[in-house]
CSV table of C-alpha atoms and ligand atoms in Angstrom, one decimal:
chain,number,residue,atom,x,y,z
A,1,MET,CA,-116.1,-69.8,6.2
A,2,CYS,CA,-115.7,-73.1,4.5
A,3,LYS,CA,-118.0,-76.0,5.4
A,4,MET,CA,-116.9,-79.1,7.1
A,5,LEU,CA,-117.5,-82.7,6.0
A,6,SER,CA,-117.6,-85.5,8.6
A,7,VAL,CA,-116.6,-88.9,7.3
A,8,VAL,CA,-117.9,-91.6,9.6
A,9,VAL,CA,-116.0,-94.9,9.2
A,10,SER,CA,-117.1,-98.1,11.0
A,11,VAL,CA,-114.3,-100.3,11.9
A,12,TYR,CA,-114.4,-103.9,13.0
A,13,ASN,CA,-111.2,-105.9,12.8
A,14,GLU,CA,-109.8,-103.9,9.9
A,15,GLU,CA,-106.2,-103.5,10.9
A,16,GLN,CA,-105.0,-104.4,7.4
A,17,ALA,CA,-107.4,-102.2,5.5
A,18,LEU,CA,-107.1,-99.1,7.7
A,19,PRO,CA,-103.8,-97.8,6.5
A,20,MET,CA,-104.9,-98.1,2.9
A,21,PHE,CA,-108.2,-96.5,3.6
A,22,TYR,CA,-106.7,-93.6,5.5
A,23,LYS,CA,-104.2,-92.9,2.7
A,24,ALA,CA,-106.9,-93.1,-0.1
A,25,ALA,CA,-109.5,-91.0,1.9
A,26,ARG,CA,-107.0,-88.4,2.9
A,27,SER,CA,-105.8,-87.7,-0.6
A,28,VAL,CA,-109.4,-87.2,-1.8
A,29,LEU,CA,-110.4,-85.1,1.2
A,30,GLU,CA,-107.4,-82.8,0.8
A,31,SER,CA,-108.4,-82.0,-2.7
A,32,LEU,CA,-111.9,-80.8,-1.6
A,33,ASP,CA,-112.9,-77.2,-0.9
A,34,TRP,CA,-114.4,-78.4,2.3
A,35,ASP,CA,-112.7,-78.8,5.7
A,36,TYR,CA,-113.1,-82.3,7.0
A,37,GLU,CA,-112.8,-84.7,9.9
A,38,LEU,CA,-112.4,-88.4,9.7
A,39,LEU,CA,-114.4,-90.0,12.5
A,40,PHE,CA,-113.5,-93.7,13.0
A,41,VAL,CA,-115.8,-95.7,15.1
A,42,ASN,CA,-114.1,-98.8,16.4
A,43,ASP,CA,-116.8,-101.4,17.0
A,44,GLY,CA,-115.0,-103.5,19.6
A,45,SER,CA,-112.3,-104.9,17.2
A,46,GLN,CA,-110.2,-107.7,18.7
A,47,ASP,CA,-107.2,-107.0,16.4
A,48,GLY,CA,-104.8,-104.0,16.3
A,49,SER,CA,-107.3,-101.6,14.8
A,50,MET,CA,-107.7,-99.5,18.0
A,51,ALA,CA,-103.9,-99.3,18.5
A,52,TYR,CA,-103.5,-98.1,14.9
A,53,LEU,CA,-106.3,-95.5,15.3
A,54,ARG,CA,-104.8,-94.2,18.6
A,55,ARG,CA,-101.5,-93.7,16.9
A,56,LEU,CA,-103.2,-92.0,13.9
A,57,SER,CA,-105.2,-89.7,16.1
A,58,ARG,CA,-101.9,-88.5,17.7
A,59,GLU,CA,-100.4,-87.7,14.3
A,60,ASP,CA,-103.4,-86.2,12.6
A,61,PRO,CA,-105.7,-83.9,14.6
A,62,ARG,CA,-108.4,-84.4,11.9
A,63,VAL,CA,-108.7,-88.0,12.9
A,64,LYS,CA,-111.2,-88.5,15.6
A,65,VAL,CA,-111.8,-91.9,17.2
A,66,LEU,CA,-114.7,-93.4,19.2
A,67,GLY,CA,-114.0,-96.8,20.8
A,68,PHE,CA,-116.9,-99.0,21.8
A,69,SER,CA,-116.7,-101.2,24.9
A,70,ARG,CA,-117.6,-104.2,22.8
A,71,ASN,CA,-119.0,-105.1,19.4
A,72,PHE,CA,-122.4,-103.5,18.9
A,73,GLY,CA,-122.8,-104.0,15.1
A,74,HIS,CA,-122.3,-101.8,12.1
A,75,GLU,CA,-125.6,-99.9,12.5
A,76,ALA,CA,-124.7,-98.9,16.0
A,77,ALA,CA,-121.3,-97.7,14.8
A,78,MET,CA,-122.9,-95.5,12.1
A,79,ILE,CA,-125.4,-94.0,14.6
A,80,ALA,CA,-122.6,-93.3,17.1
A,81,GLY,CA,-120.6,-91.6,14.3
A,82,ILE,CA,-123.6,-89.4,13.3
A,83,ASP,CA,-124.1,-88.6,17.0
A,84,HIS,CA,-120.6,-87.4,17.5
A,85,ALA,CA,-119.8,-85.8,14.1
A,86,ALA,CA,-119.4,-82.0,14.1
A,87,GLY,CA,-119.6,-81.3,10.4
A,88,ASP,CA,-122.2,-79.6,8.3
A,89,ALA,CA,-122.8,-82.9,6.5
A,90,MET,CA,-121.8,-86.4,7.2
A,91,VAL,CA,-120.9,-89.4,5.1
A,92,CYS,CA,-121.0,-93.0,6.3
A,93,MET,CA,-118.6,-95.4,4.7
A,94,ASP,CA,-116.9,-98.7,5.2
A,95,ALA,CA,-113.2,-99.1,6.0
A,96,ASP,CA,-112.6,-101.8,3.5
A,97,LEU,CA,-112.5,-99.4,0.4
A,98,GLN,CA,-115.6,-101.1,-1.1
A,99,HIS,CA,-117.0,-97.6,-0.9
A,100,PRO,CA,-114.6,-95.6,-3.1
A,101,PRO,CA,-113.4,-92.3,-1.5
A,102,GLU,CA,-113.3,-90.8,-5.0
A,103,CYS,CA,-117.1,-90.6,-4.7
A,104,LEU,CA,-116.7,-87.9,-2.0
A,105,VAL,CA,-116.1,-85.4,-4.8
A,106,GLU,CA,-119.5,-86.0,-6.3
A,107,ILE,CA,-121.2,-86.1,-2.9
A,108,VAL,CA,-119.8,-82.7,-2.0
A,109,LYS,CA,-121.1,-81.3,-5.3
A,110,LYS,CA,-124.6,-82.6,-4.5
A,111,LEU,CA,-124.4,-81.2,-1.0
A,112,GLU,CA,-123.5,-77.8,-2.3
A,113,GLU,CA,-126.6,-78.0,-4.6
A,114,GLY,CA,-128.6,-78.3,-1.4
A,115,CYS,CA,-129.4,-82.0,-1.3
A,116,GLY,CA,-130.2,-83.3,2.2
A,117,VAL,CA,-130.0,-87.0,1.6
A,118,ILE,CA,-127.7,-88.7,-0.9
A,119,SER,CA,-128.0,-92.4,-1.4
A,120,MET,CA,-125.2,-94.3,-3.0
A,121,VAL,CA,-126.4,-97.2,-5.1
A,122,ARG,CA,-123.9,-99.9,-6.1
A,123,THR,CA,-124.0,-101.1,-9.7
A,124,LYS,CA,-122.0,-104.2,-9.0
A,125,ASN,CA,-120.8,-106.1,-6.0
A,126,PRO,CA,-118.4,-108.8,-7.1
A,127,SER,CA,-117.3,-110.0,-3.6
A,128,ALA,CA,-120.9,-110.6,-2.5
A,129,GLY,CA,-121.3,-113.7,-4.8
A,130,LEU,CA,-124.4,-114.9,-6.6
A,131,ILE,CA,-126.4,-116.0,-3.5
A,132,LYS,CA,-126.0,-112.7,-1.7
A,133,ASN,CA,-126.9,-110.8,-4.8
A,134,ILE,CA,-130.1,-112.9,-5.5
A,135,THR,CA,-131.2,-112.8,-1.8
A,136,SER,CA,-130.5,-109.0,-1.7
A,137,SER,CA,-132.8,-108.3,-4.7
A,138,GLY,CA,-135.4,-110.7,-3.3
A,139,PHE,CA,-135.3,-108.9,0.0
A,140,TYR,CA,-135.8,-105.4,-1.6
A,141,ALA,CA,-138.7,-106.8,-3.7
A,142,LEU,CA,-140.4,-108.1,-0.5
A,143,ILE,CA,-139.9,-105.1,1.7
A,144,ASN,CA,-141.1,-102.8,-1.1
A,145,THR,CA,-144.3,-104.8,-1.3
A,146,LEU,CA,-144.8,-104.9,2.4
A,147,SER,CA,-143.9,-101.4,3.4
A,148,ASP,CA,-145.3,-97.9,2.6
A,149,VAL,CA,-141.7,-96.5,2.4
A,150,LYS,CA,-140.2,-97.3,-1.0
A,151,PHE,CA,-136.6,-98.4,-0.8
A,152,GLU,CA,-133.9,-97.8,-3.3
A,153,PRO,CA,-132.8,-101.4,-4.2
A,154,ASN,CA,-129.1,-101.9,-3.7
A,155,ALA,CA,-128.8,-98.8,-1.6
A,156,SER,CA,-125.8,-99.4,0.5
A,157,ASP,CA,-124.5,-98.3,3.9
A,158,PHE,CA,-122.7,-95.6,2.0
A,159,PHE,CA,-124.8,-92.4,2.2
A,160,ALA,CA,-124.5,-88.8,3.0
A,161,VAL,CA,-126.8,-86.5,5.0
A,162,SER,CA,-126.9,-82.8,5.7
A,163,ARG,CA,-126.6,-81.6,9.3
A,164,GLN,CA,-130.4,-81.0,9.3
A,165,ALA,CA,-131.2,-84.5,8.2
A,166,ALA,CA,-128.7,-85.9,10.6
A,167,ASP,CA,-130.4,-84.0,13.5
A,168,VAL,CA,-133.6,-85.9,12.6
A,169,LEU,CA,-131.8,-89.2,12.8
A,170,ARG,CA,-130.2,-88.2,16.0
A,171,GLU,CA,-133.3,-87.1,17.8
A,172,ASN,CA,-136.2,-89.1,16.4
A,173,TYR,CA,-134.9,-92.5,15.2
A,174,ARG,CA,-133.5,-94.1,18.4
A,175,GLU,CA,-135.0,-97.5,17.9
A,176,ARG,CA,-133.2,-100.5,19.2
A,177,VAL,CA,-134.3,-102.7,16.3
A,178,ARG,CA,-133.5,-100.6,13.3
A,179,PHE,CA,-132.5,-100.2,9.7
A,180,LEU,CA,-130.6,-97.0,9.3
A,181,ARG,CA,-130.6,-97.1,5.5
A,182,GLY,CA,-134.4,-97.3,5.6
A,183,TYR,CA,-134.7,-94.3,7.9
A,184,VAL,CA,-132.4,-92.3,5.7
A,185,GLN,CA,-134.7,-92.9,2.8
A,186,SER,CA,-137.9,-92.3,4.6
A,187,ILE,CA,-137.2,-88.9,6.2
A,188,GLY,CA,-137.7,-86.9,3.1
A,189,PHE,CA,-135.5,-83.8,2.2
A,190,GLN,CA,-134.1,-83.2,-1.3
A,191,LYS,CA,-132.7,-86.5,-2.4
A,192,ALA,CA,-130.0,-87.5,-4.8
A,193,VAL,CA,-128.8,-90.9,-6.0
A,194,ILE,CA,-125.3,-91.5,-7.1
A,195,THR,CA,-124.2,-94.8,-8.5
A,196,TYR,CA,-120.8,-96.4,-7.8
A,197,GLU,CA,-119.0,-99.6,-8.5
A,198,ALA,CA,-118.2,-101.6,-5.4
A,199,GLY,CA,-114.7,-103.1,-5.7
A,200,ASP,CA,-113.4,-106.1,-3.8
A,201,ARG,CA,-112.6,-105.6,-0.2
A,202,VAL,CA,-108.9,-104.6,0.0
A,203,ALA,CA,-108.0,-106.8,3.0
A,204,GLY,CA,-109.6,-109.2,5.5
A,205,GLU,CA,-113.0,-110.9,5.2
A,206,SER,CA,-116.6,-109.8,5.2
A,207,LYS,CA,-118.0,-109.5,8.7
A,208,TYR,CA,-121.5,-110.1,7.6
A,209,SER,CA,-122.5,-113.8,7.6
A,210,ILE,CA,-125.7,-115.1,5.8
A,211,ARG,CA,-127.1,-115.6,9.3
A,212,LYS,CA,-126.5,-112.1,10.4
A,213,LEU,CA,-128.0,-110.8,7.1
A,214,LEU,CA,-131.1,-113.0,7.6
A,215,ALA,CA,-131.7,-111.7,11.1
A,216,PHE,CA,-131.2,-108.2,9.8
A,217,SER,CA,-133.8,-108.7,7.0
A,218,VAL,CA,-136.4,-110.0,9.5
A,219,ASN,CA,-135.8,-107.0,11.7
A,220,THR,CA,-136.1,-104.6,8.8
A,221,ILE,CA,-139.5,-106.0,7.8
A,222,MET,CA,-140.7,-105.6,11.3
A,223,CYS,CA,-139.4,-102.0,11.5
A,224,PHE,CA,-141.2,-101.0,8.4
A,225,SER,CA,-144.3,-103.1,8.0
A,226,ASN,CA,-147.2,-104.2,10.2
A,227,LEU,CA,-148.6,-106.3,7.4
A,228,PRO,CA,-147.4,-109.7,8.7
A,229,LEU,CA,-149.5,-109.0,11.9
A,230,LYS,CA,-152.6,-109.0,9.7
A,231,LEU,CA,-151.9,-112.5,8.4
A,232,GLY,CA,-154.1,-113.8,11.1
A,233,ILE,CA,-157.2,-112.1,9.7
A,234,TYR,CA,-156.4,-113.4,6.2
A,235,ALA,CA,-155.8,-116.9,7.5
A,236,GLY,CA,-159.1,-116.8,9.4
A,237,ILE,CA,-161.0,-115.8,6.3
A,238,LEU,CA,-159.3,-118.6,4.3
A,239,ALA,CA,-160.2,-121.2,7.0
A,240,ALA,CA,-163.8,-120.0,7.1
A,241,LEU,CA,-164.1,-120.3,3.3
A,242,MET,CA,-162.6,-123.8,3.4
A,243,GLY,CA,-165.1,-124.7,6.1
A,244,VAL,CA,-168.0,-123.6,4.0
A,245,ALA,CA,-166.6,-125.5,1.0
A,246,VAL,CA,-166.3,-128.7,3.0
A,247,MET,CA,-169.8,-128.2,4.5
A,248,VAL,CA,-171.4,-127.7,1.1
A,249,TYR,CA,-169.5,-130.7,-0.3
A,250,THR,CA,-170.6,-132.9,2.6
A,251,LEU,CA,-174.2,-131.9,2.3
A,252,LEU,CA,-174.3,-132.4,-1.5
A,253,THR,CA,-172.6,-135.8,-1.5
A,254,ARG,CA,-174.5,-137.0,1.6
A,255,GLN,CA,-171.4,-138.6,3.1
A,256,GLY,CA,-171.9,-140.9,6.1
A,257,ALA,CA,-170.2,-139.8,9.3
A,258,PRO,CA,-167.3,-142.4,9.4
A,259,SER,CA,-165.8,-141.4,6.0
A,260,GLY,CA,-163.6,-138.3,5.4
A,261,TYR,CA,-160.9,-139.2,7.9
A,262,THR,CA,-158.2,-138.1,5.5
A,263,THR,CA,-159.8,-134.7,5.0
A,264,ILE,CA,-160.0,-134.1,8.7
A,265,VAL,CA,-156.3,-135.0,9.3
A,266,ILE,CA,-155.2,-132.8,6.4
A,267,LEU,CA,-157.3,-129.9,7.4
A,268,ASN,CA,-156.1,-130.2,11.0
A,269,CYS,CA,-152.4,-130.2,10.0
A,270,PHE,CA,-152.9,-127.3,7.7
A,271,MET,CA,-154.9,-125.2,10.2
A,272,PHE,CA,-152.4,-125.8,13.0
A,273,ALA,CA,-149.5,-124.9,10.7
A,274,ILE,CA,-151.1,-121.6,9.9
A,275,LEU,CA,-151.9,-121.0,13.5
A,276,PHE,CA,-148.3,-121.6,14.7
A,277,ILE,CA,-146.8,-119.5,12.0
A,278,ILE,CA,-149.0,-116.6,13.0
A,279,VAL,CA,-148.2,-117.1,16.7
A,280,GLY,CA,-144.5,-117.1,15.8
A,281,ILE,CA,-144.9,-113.8,13.9
A,282,ILE,CA,-146.7,-112.2,16.8
A,283,GLY,CA,-143.9,-113.5,19.0
A,284,GLU,CA,-141.3,-111.7,16.8
A,285,TYR,CA,-143.1,-108.4,17.1
A,286,ILE,CA,-143.4,-108.9,20.9
A,287,ALA,CA,-139.6,-109.4,20.9
A,288,VAL,CA,-139.1,-106.1,19.2
A,289,LEU,CA,-141.5,-104.4,21.6
A,290,PHE,CA,-139.6,-106.0,24.5
A,291,SER,CA,-136.2,-104.8,23.4
A,292,GLU,CA,-137.6,-101.2,22.8
A,293,LEU,CA,-139.2,-101.3,26.3
A,294,LYS,CA,-135.9,-102.3,28.0
A,295,ASP,CA,-134.4,-99.1,26.5
A,296,ARG,CA,-130.8,-100.3,26.7
A,297,PRO,CA,-128.2,-98.2,25.1
A,298,ILE,CA,-127.6,-98.6,21.3
A,299,TYR,CA,-123.8,-98.4,22.0
A,300,ILE,CA,-121.4,-97.8,24.9
A,301,VAL,CA,-118.4,-95.6,24.3
A,302,GLU,CA,-115.3,-96.6,26.2
A,303,GLU,CA,-112.7,-94.3,24.7
A,304,LYS,CA,-112.6,-91.0,22.8
A,305,ARG,CA,-109.7,-89.4,20.9
A,306,ASN,CA,-109.6,-85.8,19.6
A,307,LEU,CA,-113.3,-85.4,20.5
B,401,UDP,N1,-118.5,-103.6,10.7
B,401,UDP,C1,-118.7,-103.1,12.0
B,401,UDP,N2,-119.3,-103.9,12.9
B,401,UDP,C2,-119.6,-105.2,12.7
B,401,UDP,C3,-119.5,-105.7,11.3
B,401,UDP,C4,-118.9,-104.8,10.4
B,401,UDP,O1,-118.4,-101.9,12.3
B,401,UDP,O2,-120.1,-105.9,13.6
B,401,UDP,C5,-117.9,-102.7,9.7
B,401,UDP,C6,-116.7,-103.3,8.9
B,401,UDP,O3,-115.5,-103.0,9.6
B,401,UDP,C7,-116.8,-102.5,7.6
B,401,UDP,C8,-118.3,-102.3,7.4
B,401,UDP,O4,-118.9,-102.4,8.7
B,401,UDP,O5,-116.2,-101.3,7.6
B,401,UDP,C9,-118.9,-103.3,6.4
B,401,UDP,O6,-118.6,-104.6,6.8
B,401,UDP,P1,-118.2,-105.7,5.7
B,401,UDP,O7,-117.3,-105.1,4.7
B,401,UDP,O8,-117.7,-106.9,6.5
B,401,UDP,O9,-119.6,-106.0,5.1
B,401,UDP,P2,-119.9,-106.3,3.5
B,401,UDP,O10,-119.2,-105.2,2.7
B,401,UDP,O11,-119.3,-107.6,3.2
B,401,UDP,O12,-121.4,-106.3,3.4
B,402,MG,MG1,-117.3,-104.6,2.8
């Protein structure tokens, strides 16, 4: 019996890109030895994406559709796709054709060789622009310093996992604050890396703003590192050393009590700054704890087609 590949596609306001994506993906998928399903996850689009997907699912039984009740974000869409996919392996990709469907050929080859986790690394991302590219490399440098898990820089939301690896994600990585790409790279299994060139998005605009990306980066650091929580200890040691230095200086120079006003003000400001930053960091972690504790659903499905 031939194996089945599930292609999970997250969709948010992609009505223009979808027909092009479907055509391109289908022609590649038809050429493979594997059976396939195309699982579109509509992440609360406000445009005609859902209407198009409903129509498509009536014409093509291999097209499966999950419709969320509102926008839950790209990560939630990928998780929902992995939860509902029936294949022996799953690939997550974007609907804007920035993840070329031609890569599926190579992915299937790696899967047949027994790889459990295949990361797709982009060699170039023209549409991202200089700022996004620089902040992206900065982010990976930071997270790799702070965390025990080593991340593939430029790993994208384009990846493939075997059924076995997907089961691990399904059952054990249900965090509310999360970074799916990171989990994929930290669960082990035989790994493979394939490089690809990200083209321009075929239609529409990027749905990730700099602000969204920043929030995402902060969350990721908190998901994978406890080091920021230890800053308090380091700051305390620093403050103690400074105190000793000032004490020694005062004793040696035999300053009278009234002088040294500037020193006091500067030290005060400095100490309070450190203190508030640390309180802020602890607050961020508490916010993560709080949202895990509330245990709200990662996504809510309103509509299912062919599933
Ligand atoms: N997307 C989503 N929910 C969102 C934002 C984006 O499902 O809230 C989908 C979007 O439709 C696309 C993919 O995630 O298929 C990647 O988004 P985008 O291309 O805007 O990001 P970029 O490639 O610019 O990083
Ligand atoms: Mg894109």
